[in-house]
Amino acid sequence: MLQHKRILVTGGAGFLGSHLCRRLLAAGHEVICVDNFFSSSRQNVLDLLENPHFELLRHDITLPLHVEADEIYNLACPASPIHYQADPVQTIKTCVMGSFNMLGLAKRLKCKIFQASTSEVYGDPEQTPQHESYWGHVNPNGLRSCYDEGKRCAEALFFSYFREHHLKIKIGRIFNTYGPNMQPDDGRVVSNFIMQALQNKPITVYGDGSQTRSFCYVDDLITCMVNFMDSDESITGPINMGNPTEFTILELAQKVIALTGSSSQINYLPLPSDDPKQRRPDITQAKEKLNFTPTIDLETGLRKTIPYFATLLKK
Ligand code: NAD
Ligand code: UDP
C-alpha cells in the first residue's frame, strides 16, 4: 500500500524539479516546491498551482528553511554552464550553504535527503566510462570550478553528516539529461541545437564536435531518482544516474537536423575552457542497486522534446 508523504523538492520549478514534482504528485504524495527562480520561472509549474497537494514557496536555500516534510530532494542549483557561471559566488553559496541548510533540516526531521550531484565531479575525466570509484580530474579554479567544486563540497558535506549524525543520505551523480521544460535559452547543447534547427539558424558546434556526451531522457532520470529515494537506507551512493549510450556532439547536431527537417548548417565555434572531452556513465550500480535501466533512446527522446520547443516558438 502506498504511504502518503509530504515531500520537499528544492529547485522544484526547474527542468528536473518540475518533472519530479509531477511524478510525486501522480504517485499520491504532497509536494512542497521551493525555488528562487534563479534559472527558471513559475511557468514550469503554473499548471500545478491549483492542485491542493502542491505548494510553491519562493525561497533561496542559502537561507534557513523551516518546513515539515518526510523526504527532501535537494535539486536547487543552476545546471547550465551559462547560468552557473553568470554568478559563480551565488553558485557556490547554493551548493555549499544550501546543502548545510537542507542537511540541517533533514537532521531535525530525521528524514531521507537526496542530493542532485553531477557528472561534473569527474571534471574532464581521464577514465571512461566513469565509475563512481573514480576521483575525477577537476580544475579547482577554472570557469567551471564554482559548480564542479561546489558540488564536490556538497558531497563531502553529505558524507560528513552521514558519518557524524547518521543522516539518511542519497547522492545521485546526474549525467546530461534533456527533455521538455528545459529553458530555451539556457545554453545547454540539446536546447541550443533544437532551437537553432527549428529556426533554420546555424547550429553552434563548439570545437570540432568530437567531444562526447551520453544523453538521458528526463522520464528515465526521474525514475532512477525516485527508485533511489525509495531504496534501502544502506544505499547512500554516490551512484551514477544517466544513459550510457555515448554520442559525439557532431552526431547530436546531425540527428537534430534530420529529426527537425531543418536546413541549418553547422557553424564551428571555439571550445569553451575546461570543456570535458568525453563523458559516459558506468551505470552498473544503478542497475543492480536501484533496478534502473534507461528505456528511451536518443532519437525517441528528441522526438518527444522537439514539439515542446516548437510550441515555445509559436508563443
Ligand atoms: P535548472 O536550472 O533547470 O533547475 C534548477 C532550479 O534550482 C531552478 O529552478 C533554479 O531557479 C533553482 N535554484 C537555483 N539556485 C537556487 C537557490 N539558491 N535557492 C532556491 N532555488 C534555487 O537545472 P536542472 O537541469 O533542473 O538541474 C537540477 C539539479 O540537477 C541541479 O542541482 C543540477 O546541478 C543537477 N544536475 C542536472 C543535470 C542535467 O543534465 N539536467 C546534470 C547534472 C546535475
Ligand atoms: N555545446 C556545443 N554547442 C552549444 C552548446 C554546447 O557544441 O551550442 C557543447 C559543449 O561545448 C559541450 C557539450 O556540447 O561539449 C555539452 O554542453 P552542455 O552545456 O549541454 O553541458 P556540459 O558541458 O555541462 O556537459
Tab-separated table of C-alpha atoms and ligand atoms in Angstrom:
chain	number	residue	atom	x	y	z
A	1	MET	CA	0.000	0.000	0.000
A	2	LEU	CA	1.259	3.486	-0.881
A	3	GLN	CA	2.410	5.547	2.058
A	4	HIS	CA	1.292	9.149	1.583
A	5	LYS	CA	4.207	11.513	2.226
A	6	ARG	CA	4.885	15.229	2.250
A	7	ILE	CA	7.963	15.749	0.089
A	8	LEU	CA	10.148	18.842	-0.215
A	9	VAL	CA	11.680	19.469	-3.643
A	10	THR	CA	14.204	22.321	-3.784
A	11	GLY	CA	14.722	23.690	-7.281
A	12	GLY	CA	11.243	22.301	-7.962
A	13	ALA	CA	10.393	24.861	-10.658
A	14	GLY	CA	13.485	23.977	-12.699
A	15	PHE	CA	13.761	21.460	-15.520
A	16	LEU	CA	14.259	18.264	-13.494
A	17	GLY	CA	12.408	19.564	-10.429
A	18	SER	CA	9.197	20.272	-12.348
A	19	HIS	CA	9.155	16.689	-13.685
A	20	LEU	CA	9.901	15.285	-10.239
A	21	CYS	CA	7.062	17.303	-8.628
A	22	ARG	CA	4.653	15.905	-11.232
A	23	ARG	CA	5.853	12.336	-10.693
A	24	LEU	CA	5.470	12.621	-6.901
A	25	LEU	CA	2.004	14.189	-7.145
A	26	ALA	CA	0.914	11.443	-9.568
A	27	ALA	CA	2.069	8.869	-7.006
A	28	GLY	CA	-0.305	10.431	-4.455
A	29	HIS	CA	2.148	12.487	-2.417
A	30	GLU	CA	2.015	16.091	-1.237
A	31	VAL	CA	4.769	18.329	-2.630
A	32	ILE	CA	6.370	21.475	-1.256
A	33	CYS	CA	8.258	23.073	-4.127
A	34	VAL	CA	10.916	25.606	-3.133
A	35	ASP	CA	12.610	27.813	-5.712
A	36	ASN	CA	14.123	31.294	-6.013
A	37	PHE	CA	13.638	31.260	-9.825
A	38	PHE	CA	17.339	31.954	-10.441
A	39	SER	CA	17.316	29.775	-13.573
A	40	SER	CA	13.608	29.137	-14.075
A	41	SER	CA	10.203	30.763	-13.780
A	42	ARG	CA	6.797	29.806	-12.444
A	43	GLN	CA	5.966	28.713	-15.999
A	44	ASN	CA	7.134	25.111	-15.471
A	45	VAL	CA	4.772	24.610	-12.517
A	46	LEU	CA	1.966	27.023	-13.436
A	47	ASP	CA	-0.492	24.190	-14.085
A	48	LEU	CA	0.231	22.692	-10.654
A	49	LEU	CA	-0.702	25.809	-8.663
A	50	GLU	CA	-4.380	24.816	-8.493
A	51	ASN	CA	-3.512	21.358	-7.153
A	52	PRO	CA	-4.333	21.230	-3.399
A	53	HIS	CA	-1.436	18.801	-2.848
A	54	PHE	CA	1.106	21.229	-4.342
A	55	GLU	CA	2.602	24.251	-2.580
A	56	LEU	CA	5.067	26.687	-4.183
A	57	LEU	CA	7.410	28.716	-1.954
A	58	ARG	CA	9.717	31.443	-3.272
A	59	HIS	CA	12.808	30.917	-1.164
A	60	ASP	CA	16.581	30.916	-1.590
A	61	ILE	CA	18.079	27.789	0.028
A	62	THR	CA	21.212	29.693	1.040
A	63	LEU	CA	18.905	30.910	3.842
A	64	PRO	CA	17.497	28.568	6.503
A	65	LEU	CA	14.120	26.992	5.798
A	66	HIS	CA	11.638	25.718	8.365
A	67	VAL	CA	9.065	23.308	6.970
A	68	GLU	CA	7.842	19.841	7.890
A	69	ALA	CA	8.493	17.040	5.406
A	70	ASP	CA	9.045	13.283	5.213
A	71	GLU	CA	11.677	13.407	2.447
A	72	ILE	CA	13.865	16.047	0.800
A	73	TYR	CA	15.110	16.148	-2.785
A	74	ASN	CA	17.788	18.863	-2.993
A	75	LEU	CA	17.870	19.903	-6.650
A	76	ALA	CA	18.267	23.679	-6.260
A	77	CYS	CA	21.269	24.875	-8.273
A	78	PRO	CA	21.617	26.280	-11.784
A	79	ALA	CA	22.811	23.434	-14.025
A	80	SER	CA	23.659	25.026	-17.359
A	81	PRO	CA	27.172	26.472	-17.725
A	82	ILE	CA	25.919	29.929	-18.734
A	83	HIS	CA	23.600	30.095	-15.726
A	84	TYR	CA	26.054	28.810	-13.117
A	85	GLN	CA	28.877	30.977	-14.477
A	86	ALA	CA	26.678	34.116	-14.513
A	87	ASP	CA	27.013	34.435	-10.725
A	88	PRO	CA	29.727	31.994	-9.613
A	89	VAL	CA	29.685	33.163	-5.980
A	90	GLN	CA	25.953	32.504	-5.721
A	91	THR	CA	26.507	29.073	-7.350
A	92	ILE	CA	28.989	28.106	-4.633
A	93	LYS	CA	26.692	29.506	-1.934
A	94	THR	CA	23.800	27.457	-3.277
A	95	CYS	CA	25.872	24.263	-3.414
A	96	VAL	CA	27.525	24.718	-0.026
A	97	MET	CA	25.311	26.883	2.202
A	98	GLY	CA	22.210	25.442	0.535
A	99	SER	CA	23.421	21.940	1.396
A	100	PHE	CA	24.163	22.996	5.001
A	101	ASN	CA	20.634	24.327	5.358
A	102	MET	CA	18.953	21.304	3.785
A	103	LEU	CA	21.106	18.863	5.774
A	104	GLY	CA	20.259	20.729	8.967
A	105	LEU	CA	16.590	20.456	8.088
A	106	ALA	CA	16.942	16.711	7.341
A	107	LYS	CA	18.727	16.270	10.683
A	108	ARG	CA	15.878	17.930	12.595
A	109	LEU	CA	13.243	16.000	10.646
A	110	LYS	CA	15.244	12.718	10.746
A	111	CYS	CA	14.279	12.240	7.106
A	112	LYS	CA	15.948	10.934	3.957
A	113	ILE	CA	17.660	13.518	1.774
A	114	PHE	CA	18.628	13.149	-1.898
A	115	GLN	CA	21.391	15.335	-3.333
A	116	ALA	CA	21.483	16.144	-7.048
A	117	SER	CA	25.178	15.771	-7.657
A	118	THR	CA	26.659	15.683	-11.126
A	119	SER	CA	28.991	14.042	-13.604
A	120	GLU	CA	30.946	17.321	-13.331
A	121	VAL	CA	32.522	15.955	-10.144
A	122	TYR	CA	34.653	13.888	-12.561
A	123	GLY	CA	35.758	17.091	-14.375
A	124	ASP	CA	37.493	16.329	-17.683
A	125	PRO	CA	37.789	12.593	-16.991
A	126	GLU	CA	40.851	10.561	-17.848
A	127	GLN	CA	38.916	7.306	-17.481
A	128	THR	CA	35.964	6.116	-19.495
A	129	PRO	CA	33.336	5.105	-18.714
A	130	GLN	CA	33.272	6.966	-15.407
A	131	HIS	CA	32.765	4.665	-12.438
A	132	GLU	CA	31.788	6.039	-9.008
A	133	SER	CA	35.158	4.998	-7.612
A	134	TYR	CA	36.967	7.483	-9.917
A	135	TRP	CA	38.020	10.648	-8.043
A	136	GLY	CA	37.983	12.875	-11.085
A	137	HIS	CA	40.171	15.383	-12.884
A	138	VAL	CA	38.891	18.831	-11.959
A	139	ASN	CA	40.395	22.288	-12.415
A	140	PRO	CA	39.880	23.783	-8.924
A	141	ASN	CA	39.847	27.411	-10.076
A	142	GLY	CA	38.681	27.408	-13.717
A	143	LEU	CA	35.411	28.831	-15.058
A	144	ARG	CA	33.516	25.636	-14.229
A	145	SER	CA	35.007	25.296	-10.739
A	146	CYS	CA	32.190	27.183	-8.952
A	147	TYR	CA	29.873	24.367	-9.981
A	148	ASP	CA	32.252	21.369	-10.021
A	149	GLU	CA	33.922	22.143	-6.702
A	150	GLY	CA	30.641	23.381	-5.194
A	151	LYS	CA	29.048	20.016	-5.960
A	152	ARG	CA	32.136	18.146	-4.719
A	153	CYS	CA	31.986	20.100	-1.458
A	154	ALA	CA	28.283	19.265	-1.206
A	155	GLU	CA	29.121	15.546	-1.494
A	156	ALA	CA	31.715	15.973	1.273
A	157	LEU	CA	29.122	17.714	3.456
A	158	PHE	CA	26.547	14.995	2.871
A	159	PHE	CA	29.044	12.292	3.832
A	160	SER	CA	30.151	14.290	6.891
A	161	TYR	CA	26.541	14.495	8.108
A	162	PHE	CA	26.184	10.780	7.360
A	163	ARG	CA	29.295	9.862	9.373
A	164	GLU	CA	28.776	12.299	12.222
A	165	HIS	CA	24.973	12.438	12.522
A	166	HIS	CA	23.916	9.185	10.778
A	167	LEU	CA	21.725	11.036	8.310
A	168	LYS	CA	19.910	9.009	5.642
A	169	ILE	CA	21.660	10.385	2.575
A	170	LYS	CA	21.302	9.552	-1.130
A	171	ILE	CA	23.786	11.057	-3.576
A	172	GLY	CA	22.986	10.780	-7.283
A	173	ARG	CA	25.569	11.846	-9.881
A	174	ILE	CA	23.391	13.000	-12.735
A	175	PHE	CA	24.739	12.882	-16.308
A	176	ASN	CA	23.453	15.084	-19.159
A	177	THR	CA	19.666	14.935	-19.135
A	178	TYR	CA	17.259	16.606	-21.574
A	179	GLY	CA	13.548	16.925	-22.297
A	180	PRO	CA	10.596	19.303	-22.153
A	181	ASN	CA	10.725	22.150	-19.567
A	182	MET	CA	14.366	22.994	-20.285
A	183	GLN	CA	14.779	26.745	-20.647
A	184	PRO	CA	15.109	27.531	-24.382
A	185	ASP	CA	17.936	29.998	-23.738
A	186	ASP	CA	19.884	28.112	-21.069
A	187	GLY	CA	22.777	27.411	-23.431
A	188	ARG	CA	22.807	23.645	-22.970
A	189	VAL	CA	23.543	21.691	-26.080
A	190	VAL	CA	20.196	19.960	-26.622
A	191	SER	CA	18.120	23.119	-26.135
A	192	ASN	CA	20.508	25.201	-28.258
A	193	PHE	CA	20.578	22.750	-31.164
A	194	ILE	CA	16.806	22.178	-31.253
A	195	MET	CA	16.018	25.920	-31.034
A	196	GLN	CA	18.568	26.685	-33.761
A	197	ALA	CA	17.361	23.869	-36.024
A	198	LEU	CA	13.696	24.816	-35.679
A	199	GLN	CA	14.560	28.355	-36.802
A	200	ASN	CA	16.907	27.168	-39.593
A	201	LYS	CA	19.704	29.094	-37.881
A	202	PRO	CA	23.335	27.877	-37.821
A	203	ILE	CA	23.961	25.021	-35.357
A	204	THR	CA	26.708	26.186	-32.993
A	205	VAL	CA	29.095	23.256	-32.536
A	206	TYR	CA	31.881	24.181	-30.121
A	207	GLY	CA	35.318	22.835	-31.081
A	208	ASP	CA	35.321	20.180	-33.799
A	209	GLY	CA	32.322	18.403	-32.261
A	210	SER	CA	34.314	15.264	-31.417
A	211	GLN	CA	33.730	15.670	-27.661
A	212	THR	CA	31.178	13.179	-26.363
A	213	ARG	CA	28.206	13.187	-24.013
A	214	SER	CA	25.687	10.487	-23.039
A	215	PHE	CA	22.157	11.851	-23.038
A	216	CYS	CA	19.383	10.634	-20.760
A	217	TYR	CA	15.717	11.438	-21.368
A	218	VAL	CA	14.142	13.127	-18.347
A	219	ASP	CA	11.480	10.450	-17.652
A	220	ASP	CA	14.178	7.795	-17.241
A	221	LEU	CA	16.224	10.035	-14.956
A	222	ILE	CA	13.234	10.769	-12.698
A	223	THR	CA	12.511	7.029	-12.414
A	224	CYS	CA	16.088	6.484	-11.294
A	225	MET	CA	15.838	9.337	-8.752
A	226	VAL	CA	12.597	8.056	-7.209
A	227	ASN	CA	13.911	4.461	-7.127
A	228	PHE	CA	16.970	5.771	-5.301
A	229	MET	CA	14.921	7.622	-2.680
A	230	ASP	CA	12.766	4.521	-2.160
A	231	SER	CA	15.796	2.211	-1.880
A	232	ASP	CA	17.113	0.753	1.349
A	233	GLU	CA	18.676	3.246	3.799
A	234	SER	CA	22.017	1.484	3.486
A	235	ILE	CA	22.273	2.690	-0.151
A	236	THR	CA	23.853	6.123	0.151
A	237	GLY	CA	25.621	6.382	-3.206
A	238	PRO	CA	27.254	8.130	-4.840
A	239	ILE	CA	25.512	6.432	-7.745
A	240	ASN	CA	25.764	7.488	-11.390
A	241	MET	CA	22.405	8.292	-12.979
A	242	GLY	CA	22.037	8.538	-16.746
A	243	ASN	CA	22.057	6.761	-20.057
A	244	PRO	CA	25.400	5.232	-21.036
A	245	THR	CA	24.955	5.460	-24.832
A	246	GLU	CA	27.617	7.915	-25.951
A	247	PHE	CA	27.423	10.337	-28.902
A	248	THR	CA	29.757	12.976	-30.281
A	249	ILE	CA	28.332	16.482	-30.272
A	250	LEU	CA	28.550	16.449	-34.072
A	251	GLU	CA	26.395	13.303	-34.168
A	252	LEU	CA	23.856	15.047	-31.944
A	253	ALA	CA	23.804	18.057	-34.305
A	254	GLN	CA	23.214	15.778	-37.304
A	255	LYS	CA	20.407	13.909	-35.514
A	256	VAL	CA	18.652	17.136	-34.530
A	257	ILE	CA	18.913	18.488	-38.106
A	258	ALA	CA	17.481	15.246	-39.506
A	259	LEU	CA	14.626	14.980	-36.979
A	260	THR	CA	13.526	18.612	-37.408
A	261	GLY	CA	13.923	18.536	-41.196
A	262	SER	CA	15.966	21.708	-40.809
A	263	SER	CA	18.054	23.476	-43.442
A	264	SER	CA	20.528	24.644	-40.766
A	265	GLN	CA	24.248	24.463	-41.486
A	266	ILE	CA	26.875	23.692	-38.854
A	267	ASN	CA	28.861	26.654	-37.544
A	268	TYR	CA	32.048	25.629	-35.694
A	269	LEU	CA	32.905	27.947	-32.766
A	270	PRO	CA	35.765	27.880	-30.219
A	271	LEU	CA	35.569	25.264	-27.476
A	272	PRO	CA	34.911	26.807	-24.023
A	273	SER	CA	37.703	26.339	-21.467
A	274	ASP	CA	37.795	23.089	-19.456
A	275	ASP	CA	35.062	21.565	-21.624
A	276	PRO	CA	35.159	17.802	-20.851
A	277	LYS	CA	36.262	15.753	-23.885
A	278	GLN	CA	34.286	12.639	-23.049
A	279	ARG	CA	31.532	11.633	-20.708
A	280	ARG	CA	29.825	8.278	-20.263
A	281	PRO	CA	28.468	6.842	-17.018
A	282	ASP	CA	29.107	3.348	-15.793
A	283	ILE	CA	25.579	2.587	-14.525
A	284	THR	CA	26.225	-0.888	-13.115
A	285	GLN	CA	25.378	0.304	-9.584
A	286	ALA	CA	22.132	1.997	-10.696
A	287	LYS	CA	21.136	-1.223	-12.470
A	288	GLU	CA	21.987	-3.518	-9.581
A	289	LYS	CA	21.019	-1.412	-6.556
A	290	LEU	CA	18.207	0.752	-7.967
A	291	ASN	CA	16.746	-1.650	-10.521
A	292	PHE	CA	17.232	1.058	-13.162
A	293	THR	CA	17.551	0.572	-16.907
A	294	PRO	CA	17.116	3.503	-19.307
A	295	THR	CA	14.256	2.836	-21.720
A	296	ILE	CA	14.252	5.862	-24.038
A	297	ASP	CA	16.941	6.141	-26.717
A	298	LEU	CA	18.205	9.483	-28.004
A	299	GLU	CA	16.109	9.548	-31.161
A	300	THR	CA	12.886	8.728	-29.278
A	301	GLY	CA	13.704	11.301	-26.603
A	302	LEU	CA	14.468	14.006	-29.151
A	303	ARG	CA	11.149	13.284	-30.894
A	304	LYS	CA	9.395	13.880	-27.546
A	305	THR	CA	11.387	17.074	-26.870
A	306	ILE	CA	11.243	18.866	-30.226
A	307	PRO	CA	7.462	19.625	-30.061
A	308	TYR	CA	7.953	21.358	-26.665
A	309	PHE	CA	10.448	23.827	-28.163
A	310	ALA	CA	8.322	24.216	-31.319
A	311	THR	CA	5.389	25.277	-29.108
A	312	LEU	CA	7.553	27.838	-27.296
A	313	LEU	CA	8.498	29.388	-30.641
A	314	LYS	CA	4.822	29.784	-31.594
A	315	LYS	CA	4.050	31.773	-28.408
B	1	NAD	P1	17.583	24.083	-13.609
B	1	NAD	O1	18.476	25.263	-13.680
B	1	NAD	O2	16.505	23.960	-14.661
B	1	NAD	O3	16.877	23.954	-12.206
B	1	NAD	C1	17.479	24.353	-11.006
B	1	NAD	C2	16.443	25.078	-10.183
B	1	NAD	O4	17.030	25.493	-8.939
B	1	NAD	C3	15.916	26.343	-10.868
B	1	NAD	O5	14.508	26.360	-10.804
B	1	NAD	C4	16.523	27.466	-10.043
B	1	NAD	O6	15.770	28.647	-10.064
B	1	NAD	C5	16.622	26.828	-8.669
B	1	NAD	N1	17.621	27.451	-7.784
B	1	NAD	C6	18.894	27.792	-8.095
B	1	NAD	N2	19.510	28.310	-7.015
B	1	NAD	C7	18.602	28.287	-6.000
B	1	NAD	C8	18.642	28.700	-4.653
B	1	NAD	N3	19.726	29.243	-4.103
B	1	NAD	N4	17.504	28.551	-3.906
B	1	NAD	C9	16.384	28.011	-4.439
B	1	NAD	N5	16.298	27.614	-5.723
B	1	NAD	C10	17.392	27.744	-6.496
B	1	NAD	O7	18.511	22.785	-13.650
B	1	NAD	P2	18.137	21.252	-13.736
B	1	NAD	O8	18.675	20.719	-15.008
B	1	NAD	O9	16.716	21.035	-13.412
B	1	NAD	O10	19.055	20.666	-12.576
B	1	NAD	C11	18.525	20.322	-11.302
B	1	NAD	C12	19.629	19.762	-10.439
B	1	NAD	O11	20.207	18.616	-11.058
B	1	NAD	C13	20.782	20.753	-10.200
B	1	NAD	O12	21.220	20.621	-8.872
B	1	NAD	C14	21.859	20.286	-11.155
B	1	NAD	O13	23.137	20.589	-10.679
B	1	NAD	C15	21.604	18.784	-11.206
B	1	NAD	N6	22.074	18.208	-12.473
B	1	NAD	C16	21.354	18.345	-13.615
B	1	NAD	C17	21.843	17.798	-14.803
B	1	NAD	C18	21.089	17.901	-16.095
B	1	NAD	O14	21.569	17.397	-17.124
B	1	NAD	N7	19.906	18.469	-16.154
B	1	NAD	C19	23.077	17.133	-14.813
B	1	NAD	C20	23.783	17.040	-13.617
B	1	NAD	C21	23.269	17.558	-12.446
B	2	UDP	N1	27.968	22.607	-26.948
B	2	UDP	C1	28.025	22.917	-28.293
B	2	UDP	N2	27.193	23.882	-28.759
B	2	UDP	C2	26.295	24.523	-27.981
B	2	UDP	C3	26.233	24.199	-26.609
B	2	UDP	C4	27.094	23.230	-26.110
B	2	UDP	O1	28.829	22.355	-29.051
B	2	UDP	O2	25.556	25.372	-28.504
B	2	UDP	C5	28.857	21.554	-26.435
B	2	UDP	C6	29.655	21.948	-25.203
B	2	UDP	O3	30.865	22.578	-25.580
B	2	UDP	C7	29.874	20.601	-24.540
B	2	UDP	C8	28.617	19.805	-24.902
B	2	UDP	O4	28.045	20.469	-26.013
B	2	UDP	O5	30.986	19.952	-25.133
B	2	UDP	C9	27.602	19.738	-23.772
B	2	UDP	O6	27.387	21.046	-23.317
B	2	UDP	P1	26.296	21.418	-22.208
B	2	UDP	O7	26.475	22.854	-21.896
B	2	UDP	O8	24.950	20.969	-22.636
B	2	UDP	O9	26.664	20.503	-20.955
B	2	UDP	P2	28.026	20.081	-20.240
B	2	UDP	O10	29.207	20.683	-20.929
B	2	UDP	O11	27.858	20.590	-18.863
B	2	UDP	O12	28.021	18.617	-20.367
